[in-house]
Tab-separated table of C-alpha atoms and ligand atoms in Angstrom:
chain	number	residue	atom	x	y	z
A	78	MET	CA	10.292	5.116	54.328
A	79	ARG	CA	11.735	2.230	56.111
A	80	SER	CA	15.210	2.617	54.580
A	81	LYS	CA	15.113	6.404	55.153
A	82	ALA	CA	14.056	5.870	58.739
A	83	ASN	CA	16.815	3.304	59.247
A	84	ALA	CA	19.474	5.666	57.823
A	85	LEU	CA	18.363	8.298	60.301
A	86	LYS	CA	18.444	5.775	63.169
A	87	GLU	CA	21.888	4.707	62.220
A	88	SER	CA	23.080	8.358	62.551
A	89	GLY	CA	21.841	8.287	66.143
A	90	ILE	CA	18.492	9.951	65.761
A	91	LYS	CA	15.499	8.508	67.624
A	92	VAL	CA	12.966	7.718	64.950
A	93	ILE	CA	9.525	6.597	65.744
A	94	ASN	CA	8.322	4.183	63.101
A	95	PHE	CA	4.632	4.424	62.510
A	96	ALA	CA	5.055	2.851	59.054
A	97	ALA	CA	5.379	-0.851	59.949
A	98	GLY	CA	2.551	-3.153	59.094
A	99	GLU	CA	3.053	-5.459	62.026
A	100	LEU	CA	2.539	-5.774	65.777
A	101	SER	CA	5.158	-4.856	68.322
A	102	PHE	CA	4.413	-8.193	70.166
A	103	ASP	CA	6.662	-11.277	70.433
A	104	ALA	CA	5.091	-14.194	68.459
A	105	CYS	CA	2.134	-16.094	69.806
A	106	GLN	CA	3.344	-18.882	72.249
A	107	ASP	CA	1.522	-21.643	70.443
A	108	MET	CA	3.341	-20.683	67.162
A	109	LYS	CA	6.662	-20.657	68.969
A	110	ALA	CA	6.039	-24.119	70.560
A	111	GLY	CA	4.968	-25.623	67.320
A	112	ALA	CA	8.046	-24.289	65.514
A	113	ILE	CA	10.396	-25.466	68.329
A	114	ASP	CA	8.862	-29.003	68.338
A	115	ALA	CA	9.301	-29.132	64.530
A	116	ILE	CA	12.963	-28.161	64.817
A	117	ASN	CA	13.577	-30.733	67.630
A	118	GLY	CA	11.631	-33.301	65.646
A	119	ALA	CA	13.790	-32.769	62.601
A	120	ARG	CA	10.829	-31.814	60.373
A	121	ASN	CA	13.272	-30.348	57.912
A	122	ARG	CA	12.137	-31.830	54.624
A	123	TYR	CA	10.005	-30.547	51.807
A	124	THR	CA	6.181	-30.788	52.388
A	125	PRO	CA	3.723	-31.044	49.616
A	126	PRO	CA	3.844	-27.698	47.659
A	127	ILE	CA	0.497	-26.346	49.006
A	128	GLY	CA	0.997	-27.682	52.491
A	129	LEU	CA	0.926	-30.533	54.996
A	130	PRO	CA	-2.148	-32.675	54.501
A	131	GLN	CA	-2.949	-32.490	58.249
A	132	LEU	CA	-2.702	-28.620	58.170
A	133	ARG	CA	-4.969	-28.427	55.122
A	134	THR	CA	-7.503	-30.673	56.822
A	135	ARG	CA	-7.310	-28.614	60.088
A	136	LEU	CA	-7.679	-25.341	58.089
A	137	ALA	CA	-10.697	-26.758	56.221
A	138	GLN	CA	-12.313	-27.770	59.551
A	139	HIS	CA	-11.529	-24.373	61.067
A	140	VAL	CA	-12.911	-22.391	58.030
A	141	SER	CA	-16.001	-24.605	57.839
A	142	GLN	CA	-16.736	-23.952	61.444
A	143	ARG	CA	-16.209	-20.180	61.311
A	144	CYS	CA	-18.124	-19.694	58.014
A	145	GLY	CA	-20.867	-22.288	58.686
A	146	VAL	CA	-20.211	-23.546	55.162
A	147	PRO	CA	-18.357	-26.837	54.554
A	148	PHE	CA	-14.853	-26.682	53.039
A	149	ALA	CA	-12.795	-29.782	52.255
A	150	ALA	CA	-8.977	-30.088	52.435
A	151	ASN	CA	-8.728	-29.997	48.653
A	152	GLU	CA	-10.269	-26.528	48.780
A	153	VAL	CA	-7.374	-25.157	50.909
A	154	ALA	CA	-3.845	-24.153	49.894
A	155	VAL	CA	-1.141	-23.238	52.436
A	156	THR	CA	0.967	-20.407	51.088
A	157	ALA	CA	3.939	-18.116	52.156
A	158	GLY	CA	1.694	-15.574	53.764
A	159	ALA	CA	-1.525	-14.039	52.460
A	160	LYS	CA	0.658	-12.284	49.849
A	161	GLN	CA	1.389	-15.521	48.036
A	162	ALA	CA	-2.220	-16.611	48.271
A	163	LEU	CA	-3.277	-13.411	46.578
A	164	TYR	CA	-0.559	-13.700	43.952
A	165	ASN	CA	-1.496	-17.230	43.141
A	166	THR	CA	-5.085	-16.135	42.873
A	167	ALA	CA	-4.229	-13.442	40.321
A	168	MET	CA	-2.002	-15.797	38.336
A	169	VAL	CA	-4.431	-18.705	38.073
A	170	LEU	CA	-7.755	-16.748	37.631
A	171	LEU	CA	-6.883	-13.660	35.581
A	172	ASN	CA	-6.222	-13.456	31.827
A	173	PRO	CA	-4.716	-10.508	29.992
A	174	GLY	CA	-7.355	-7.782	29.548
A	175	ASP	CA	-9.617	-8.945	32.480
A	176	GLU	CA	-10.636	-6.116	34.740
A	177	VAL	CA	-10.456	-6.271	38.567
A	178	ILE	CA	-12.307	-3.852	40.768
A	179	ILE	CA	-10.108	-2.593	43.524
A	180	PRO	CA	-11.531	-0.289	46.142
A	181	THR	CA	-9.323	2.814	46.762
A	182	PRO	CA	-7.405	3.319	49.024
A	183	TYR	CA	-5.860	-0.137	48.664
A	184	TRP	CA	-2.947	-2.164	50.017
A	185	GLU	CA	-0.306	-1.200	47.459
A	186	THR	CA	0.437	-4.808	46.444
A	187	ALA	CA	-3.073	-5.387	45.249
A	188	PRO	CA	-2.968	-3.623	41.921
A	189	THR	CA	0.591	-4.641	41.199
A	190	GLN	CA	-0.382	-8.376	41.383
A	191	VAL	CA	-3.300	-7.761	39.011
A	192	VAL	CA	-0.870	-6.041	36.552
A	193	LEU	CA	1.639	-8.832	36.939
A	194	ALA	CA	-1.115	-11.241	35.751
A	195	GLY	CA	-1.628	-9.049	32.700
A	196	ALA	CA	-5.037	-7.898	33.897
A	197	ILE	CA	-6.207	-4.267	34.534
A	198	PRO	CA	-7.029	-2.778	37.839
A	199	VAL	CA	-10.167	-0.747	37.923
A	200	PHE	CA	-10.062	1.658	40.855
A	201	VAL	CA	-13.218	2.654	42.727
A	202	ASP	CA	-12.856	5.447	45.168
A	203	THR	CA	-14.552	4.765	48.523
A	204	LYS	CA	-13.769	7.871	50.400
A	205	ALA	CA	-17.237	9.522	49.927
A	206	ASP	CA	-18.786	6.242	51.246
A	207	ASP	CA	-16.961	6.104	54.522
A	208	TYR	CA	-14.112	4.165	52.915
A	209	ARG	CA	-16.292	1.121	52.006
A	210	LEU	CA	-17.238	-0.172	48.549
A	211	THR	CA	-20.820	0.239	47.691
A	212	CYS	CA	-22.844	-1.679	45.127
A	213	LYS	CA	-23.717	1.432	43.313
A	214	ALA	CA	-20.017	2.234	42.846
A	215	VAL	CA	-19.341	-1.352	41.637
A	216	GLU	CA	-22.219	-1.182	39.196
A	217	ARG	CA	-20.758	2.088	37.760
A	218	ALA	CA	-17.376	0.388	37.290
A	219	LEU	CA	-18.686	-2.865	35.704
A	220	THR	CA	-17.888	-3.675	32.059
A	221	PRO	CA	-18.123	-6.899	30.110
A	222	ARG	CA	-14.435	-7.479	30.988
A	223	THR	CA	-14.947	-7.308	34.759
A	224	LYS	CA	-13.765	-10.598	36.213
A	225	MET	CA	-13.096	-10.060	39.875
A	226	ILE	CA	-13.782	-7.772	42.880
A	227	LEU	CA	-11.210	-7.471	45.647
A	228	ILE	CA	-12.441	-6.823	49.209
A	229	ASN	CA	-10.218	-6.431	52.178
A	230	THR	CA	-11.780	-6.213	55.593
A	231	PRO	CA	-10.619	-5.137	58.156
A	232	ASN	CA	-8.886	-2.899	55.762
A	233	ASN	CA	-5.326	-1.803	55.196
A	234	PRO	CA	-4.725	1.094	54.955
A	235	THR	CA	-7.954	2.610	56.244
A	236	GLY	CA	-8.793	0.423	59.262
A	237	THR	CA	-12.473	0.216	58.299
A	238	VAL	CA	-14.468	-2.948	58.697
A	239	TYR	CA	-17.267	-3.844	56.257
A	240	GLN	CA	-20.699	-4.219	57.720
A	241	ARG	CA	-22.855	-7.263	57.360
A	242	GLU	CA	-25.368	-5.781	54.974
A	243	GLN	CA	-22.788	-4.104	52.787
A	244	LEU	CA	-21.071	-7.426	52.278
A	245	ARG	CA	-24.414	-9.241	51.621
A	246	LEU	CA	-25.213	-6.696	48.898
A	247	ILE	CA	-21.795	-6.975	47.220
A	248	ALA	CA	-22.061	-10.772	47.407
A	249	GLN	CA	-25.464	-10.674	45.659
A	250	LEU	CA	-24.130	-8.439	42.930
A	251	ALA	CA	-21.030	-10.621	42.377
A	252	PHE	CA	-23.159	-13.729	42.300
A	253	ASP	CA	-25.631	-12.138	39.731
A	254	HIS	CA	-22.717	-11.039	37.450
A	255	GLN	CA	-20.709	-14.233	38.008
A	256	LEU	CA	-17.692	-12.361	39.298
A	257	TRP	CA	-14.974	-13.800	41.399
A	258	VAL	CA	-14.646	-12.228	44.847
A	259	VAL	CA	-11.258	-12.211	46.481
A	260	PHE	CA	-11.899	-11.766	50.110
A	261	ASP	CA	-8.698	-10.765	52.039
A	262	GLU	CA	-9.480	-11.144	55.680
A	263	CYS	CA	-5.945	-11.271	57.043
A	264	TYR	CA	-6.733	-8.805	59.745
A	265	ARG	CA	-10.016	-10.506	60.698
A	266	LYS	CA	-8.956	-11.172	64.263
A	267	LEU	CA	-7.917	-7.590	64.854
A	268	VAL	CA	-11.179	-5.707	65.329
A	269	ARG	CA	-11.948	-2.840	67.668
A	270	ARG	CA	-14.989	-3.075	69.857
A	271	PRO	CA	-17.911	-2.974	69.220
A	272	HIS	CA	-17.201	-3.694	65.550
A	273	GLU	CA	-17.357	-7.222	64.154
A	274	HIS	CA	-15.708	-8.958	61.323
A	275	HIS	CA	-18.046	-10.780	58.836
A	276	ASN	CA	-17.016	-13.367	56.275
A	277	ILE	CA	-18.707	-12.983	52.792
A	278	VAL	CA	-19.208	-16.739	52.271
A	279	SER	CA	-20.771	-17.106	55.662
A	280	LEU	CA	-23.222	-14.352	54.834
A	281	PHE	CA	-23.942	-15.648	51.333
A	282	PRO	CA	-23.042	-19.359	51.021
A	283	ALA	CA	-24.002	-19.573	47.366
A	284	LEU	CA	-21.027	-17.421	46.626
A	285	LYS	CA	-18.589	-20.088	47.796
A	286	ASN	CA	-17.900	-21.356	44.267
A	287	GLN	CA	-16.747	-17.948	43.018
A	288	THR	CA	-14.805	-16.796	46.093
A	289	VAL	CA	-11.189	-16.988	47.175
A	290	LEU	CA	-10.856	-16.486	50.935
A	291	VAL	CA	-7.340	-15.350	51.900
A	292	ASP	CA	-6.162	-15.324	55.433
A	293	SER	CA	-2.846	-15.392	57.293
A	294	PHE	CA	-1.113	-16.055	60.488
A	295	SER	CA	1.164	-13.065	59.994
A	296	LYS	CA	-0.758	-10.307	61.646
A	297	SER	CA	-2.833	-12.116	64.196
A	298	GLN	CA	-0.142	-14.265	65.600
A	299	ALA	CA	2.655	-11.626	65.318
A	300	VAL	CA	4.734	-13.797	62.917
A	301	THR	CA	4.983	-11.590	59.808
A	302	GLY	CA	8.421	-13.002	59.145
A	303	TRP	CA	7.466	-16.643	59.283
A	304	ARG	CA	5.476	-16.540	56.100
A	305	VAL	CA	2.398	-18.724	56.476
A	306	GLY	CA	-1.181	-18.046	55.235
A	307	TYR	CA	-3.704	-19.810	53.181
A	308	ALA	CA	-6.330	-19.549	50.449
A	309	CYS	CA	-9.713	-21.393	50.331
A	310	ALA	CA	-11.263	-21.632	46.908
A	311	PRO	CA	-12.974	-24.264	44.661
A	312	ALA	CA	-10.893	-27.370	44.279
A	313	GLU	CA	-9.946	-26.739	40.690
A	314	VAL	CA	-8.622	-23.303	41.640
A	315	ILE	CA	-6.527	-24.850	44.429
A	316	ALA	CA	-5.272	-27.552	42.010
A	317	ALA	CA	-4.058	-24.778	39.753
A	318	MET	CA	-2.414	-22.985	42.686
A	319	HIS	CA	-0.709	-26.386	43.429
A	320	ASN	CA	0.761	-26.460	40.050
A	321	LEU	CA	1.887	-22.808	40.133
A	322	GLN	CA	3.359	-23.043	43.678
A	323	GLY	CA	4.984	-26.309	42.962
A	324	HIS	CA	7.029	-24.633	40.159
A	325	THR	CA	7.700	-21.347	41.970
A	326	THR	CA	8.390	-21.445	45.599
A	327	SER	CA	7.264	-24.983	46.596
A	328	ASN	CA	5.971	-25.311	50.154
A	329	PRO	CA	6.009	-22.513	52.649
A	330	SER	CA	8.483	-23.181	55.458
A	331	SER	CA	7.818	-26.502	57.101
A	332	LEU	CA	8.529	-24.944	60.492
A	333	ALA	CA	5.896	-22.201	60.002
A	334	GLN	CA	3.451	-24.848	58.855
A	335	TYR	CA	3.955	-26.937	61.969
A	336	ALA	CA	3.655	-23.712	64.085
A	337	ALA	CA	0.367	-22.923	62.407
A	338	LEU	CA	-0.899	-26.444	62.952
A	339	ASN	CA	-0.013	-26.319	66.601
A	340	THR	CA	-1.906	-23.011	66.938
A	341	LEU	CA	-5.003	-24.284	65.228
A	342	ILE	CA	-4.937	-27.404	67.493
A	343	ALA	CA	-4.483	-25.299	70.634
A	344	ASP	CA	-7.280	-22.968	69.502
A	345	SER	CA	-6.642	-20.635	72.335
A	346	PRO	CA	-8.309	-17.175	72.370
A	347	HIS	CA	-5.669	-15.875	74.835
A	348	PHE	CA	-3.157	-14.259	72.466
A	349	GLY	CA	-5.892	-12.622	70.297
A	350	HIS	CA	-7.563	-11.258	73.409
A	351	GLN	CA	-4.404	-9.758	74.751
A	352	VAL	CA	-3.580	-8.120	71.391
A	353	ASN	CA	-7.092	-6.605	71.060
A	354	VAL	CA	-7.128	-5.220	74.587
A	355	PHE	CA	-3.767	-3.641	73.779
A	356	LEU	CA	-4.906	-2.247	70.503
A	357	ASP	CA	-8.098	-0.892	72.029
A	358	GLU	CA	-6.067	1.035	74.591
A	359	GLN	CA	-3.662	2.181	71.981
A	360	LEU	CA	-6.463	3.434	69.731
A	361	LEU	CA	-7.982	5.433	72.610
A	362	ALA	CA	-4.617	7.006	73.393
A	363	ALA	CA	-3.968	7.769	69.761
A	364	CYS	CA	-7.400	9.386	69.231
A	365	THR	CA	-6.792	11.470	72.442
A	366	CYS	CA	-3.559	12.772	71.002
A	367	LEU	CA	-4.927	13.428	67.549
A	368	GLY	CA	-7.954	15.152	68.989
A	369	TYR	CA	-5.591	18.165	69.676
A	370	VAL	CA	-4.519	18.302	66.010
A	371	ASP	CA	-6.476	20.765	63.923
A	372	GLY	CA	-7.307	20.424	60.257
A	373	ILE	CA	-7.114	16.565	59.909
A	374	THR	CA	-9.815	13.872	59.702
A	375	CYS	CA	-9.560	10.145	60.035
A	376	ALA	CA	-11.193	7.139	58.350
A	377	PRO	CA	-13.258	5.127	60.837
A	378	PRO	CA	-10.675	3.153	62.891
A	379	GLU	CA	-12.559	-0.064	63.396
A	380	GLY	CA	-10.034	-2.746	62.737
A	381	ALA	CA	-6.469	-3.785	61.934
A	382	PHE	CA	-4.202	-1.251	63.643
A	383	TYR	CA	-4.071	1.655	61.268
A	384	LEU	CA	-5.187	5.230	61.312
A	385	PHE	CA	-5.692	6.688	57.889
A	386	ILE	CA	-5.496	10.489	58.256
A	387	ASP	CA	-6.653	12.895	55.709
A	388	VAL	CA	-4.186	15.757	55.656
A	389	SER	CA	-5.393	17.522	52.501
A	390	ARG	CA	-5.911	20.826	54.338
A	391	LYS	CA	-2.191	20.785	55.105
A	392	LEU	CA	-0.986	20.249	51.578
A	393	GLY	CA	0.248	23.407	49.874
A	394	CYS	CA	0.668	25.025	53.284
A	395	ARG	CA	4.114	26.011	54.714
A	396	TYR	CA	6.142	24.338	57.418
A	397	LEU	CA	8.716	26.810	58.732
A	398	GLY	CA	8.735	28.557	55.390
A	399	THR	CA	8.961	25.347	53.290
A	400	LYS	CA	5.887	24.789	51.082
A	401	ILE	CA	4.548	21.291	51.514
A	402	ARG	CA	4.221	20.195	47.850
A	403	ASP	CA	2.327	16.947	48.290
A	404	VAL	CA	1.782	14.014	50.685
A	405	ASP	CA	5.173	12.391	49.862
A	406	HIS	CA	6.879	15.688	50.671
A	407	LEU	CA	4.880	15.852	53.988
A	408	ALA	CA	5.984	12.303	54.826
A	409	ASP	CA	9.605	13.322	54.097
A	410	LEU	CA	9.389	16.419	56.288
A	411	LEU	CA	7.726	14.368	59.137
A	412	LEU	CA	10.680	12.060	58.995
A	413	THR	CA	13.466	14.616	58.740
A	414	GLU	CA	12.001	17.306	60.964
A	415	ALA	CA	9.777	15.397	63.499
A	416	HIS	CA	11.614	12.061	63.177
A	417	ILE	CA	8.484	10.030	62.692
A	418	ALA	CA	7.986	7.625	59.831
A	419	VAL	CA	4.524	7.384	58.178
A	420	VAL	CA	3.294	5.736	54.993
A	421	PRO	CA	2.144	8.451	52.373
A	422	GLY	CA	-1.204	7.510	50.932
A	423	SER	CA	0.104	8.116	47.423
A	424	GLY	CA	1.200	4.466	47.320
A	425	CYS	CA	-2.323	3.376	48.332
A	426	GLY	CA	-4.177	5.472	45.787
A	427	ASP	CA	-4.975	8.350	48.156
A	428	PRO	CA	-2.635	11.247	47.672
A	429	HIS	CA	-4.372	13.256	50.440
A	430	SER	CA	-3.742	10.988	53.370
A	431	ILE	CA	-0.989	9.280	55.504
A	432	ARG	CA	-1.233	5.993	57.299
A	433	ILE	CA	0.136	5.453	60.818
A	434	SER	CA	0.201	2.263	62.719
A	435	TYR	CA	-0.818	2.376	66.375
A	436	ALA	CA	0.539	-1.171	67.099
A	437	VAL	CA	3.774	0.406	68.509
A	438	GLU	CA	4.949	0.615	72.110
A	439	ARG	CA	2.777	2.903	74.159
A	440	GLU	CA	5.489	5.516	75.009
A	441	GLU	CA	6.418	5.651	71.265
A	442	LEU	CA	2.745	6.202	70.320
A	443	ILE	CA	2.398	9.159	72.703
A	444	GLU	CA	5.808	10.705	71.883
A	445	GLY	CA	5.362	10.219	68.073
A	446	LEU	CA	1.854	11.667	68.066
A	447	THR	CA	2.917	14.541	70.221
A	448	ARG	CA	5.753	15.310	67.751
A	449	PHE	CA	3.130	14.969	64.891
A	450	GLY	CA	0.837	17.423	66.602
A	451	GLN	CA	3.693	19.872	67.171
A	452	PHE	CA	4.719	19.662	63.586
A	453	MET	CA	1.200	20.131	62.343
A	454	SER	CA	0.598	23.170	64.556
A	455	GLU	CA	3.636	24.814	62.768
A	456	VAL	CA	2.065	24.330	59.386
A	457	VAL	CA	0.530	27.546	58.245
A	458	ALA	CA	-1.553	28.501	55.186
A	459	ASP	CA	0.582	29.857	52.343
B	1927	PLP	C1	-4.419	-6.225	53.253
B	1927	PLP	C2	-3.209	-7.135	53.300
B	1927	PLP	N1	-3.332	-8.289	52.653
B	1927	PLP	C3	-2.258	-9.233	52.651
B	1927	PLP	C4	-1.126	-8.882	53.338
B	1927	PLP	C5	-0.001	-9.884	53.288
B	1927	PLP	O1	0.221	-10.470	54.501
B	1927	PLP	P1	1.202	-11.647	54.685
B	1927	PLP	O2	1.735	-11.988	53.343
B	1927	PLP	O3	2.271	-11.281	55.591
B	1927	PLP	O4	0.347	-12.812	55.296
B	1927	PLP	C6	-0.928	-7.703	53.995
B	1927	PLP	C7	0.310	-7.245	54.648
B	1927	PLP	O5	0.503	-6.145	55.016
B	1927	PLP	C8	-2.028	-6.755	53.991
B	1927	PLP	O6	-1.941	-5.612	54.617
């Protein structure tokens, strides 16, 4: 979608890009200051493969504080974004033939990493349960080969946030069956009021020894390109990640690490607050625009910055005489006819939905959703 949208843009067409998974903000000031100091201080050399000791110590303190469960520095690995933390996790914990429960819809990298590790993704559809994994659904999917459950909250692509009790029940089940839980909370700071993010270890401390927490600076500090995130896991898992990372990428960028350290030291709520106020307003505006569009429904937009829109009633219908074959075709038509780029849900395991990001400039949001509404109003039953 991105390359198709860029090709249209290059031909002079104004394309509104709802497909990006990042904020339209400049980077958080504390990240910038930390990186600039690191450049001026000539911090140009390799760091240890899984991060600066002082950053691992800070992260351990920070995670201990927010979870209310103690973590030590040797239980933290700094990685090139959450993506590397998740990849390392798959590589060090999964064996060929292991099964991993992945709630559908999913972030499209999740099953691919599992497959790269030789393991088997077991998809569990969450749509009927308000886009959240339930214990009943997990129980139905369990086999003797089940090794791991992946939870992502706030969720990409749906925007849903898991509630406290749901997480507690999943934690109990994982604990009883000795399953690993990979808890991807890289959107944890981006939650719409009055919803709250909950951490699974904080809710169920006994699960700490079978959990990998994954977090990132990418989304919350608007530095997706800088590549810095981290994993928290039992020390032996982190030691294995150290070996793996030491022979693959080595350390994440030293500059991004110093930036992250500076941000943790500053510990300012200012940027996060500003972003969430912006996203609250954006969501309100988006919902107002979408309220005029018939025949669509949306997953509960509680966090991250995505709207996951069910367009199943439009599939098989006609737009100006052209039959909309499937959700990929719809996304293509939205791009070529309405000049808006969206993510088709087919890549996220839901071929009935599209994902749009509302973390774009306000005027673009309104204009893009107006074009979306106009397009949809011209879609008629076959
Ligand atoms: C659910 C989820 N996890 C992890 C990532 C990876 O983020 P990063 O590697 O930029 O930290 C993303 C990025 O889009 C995501 O949506």
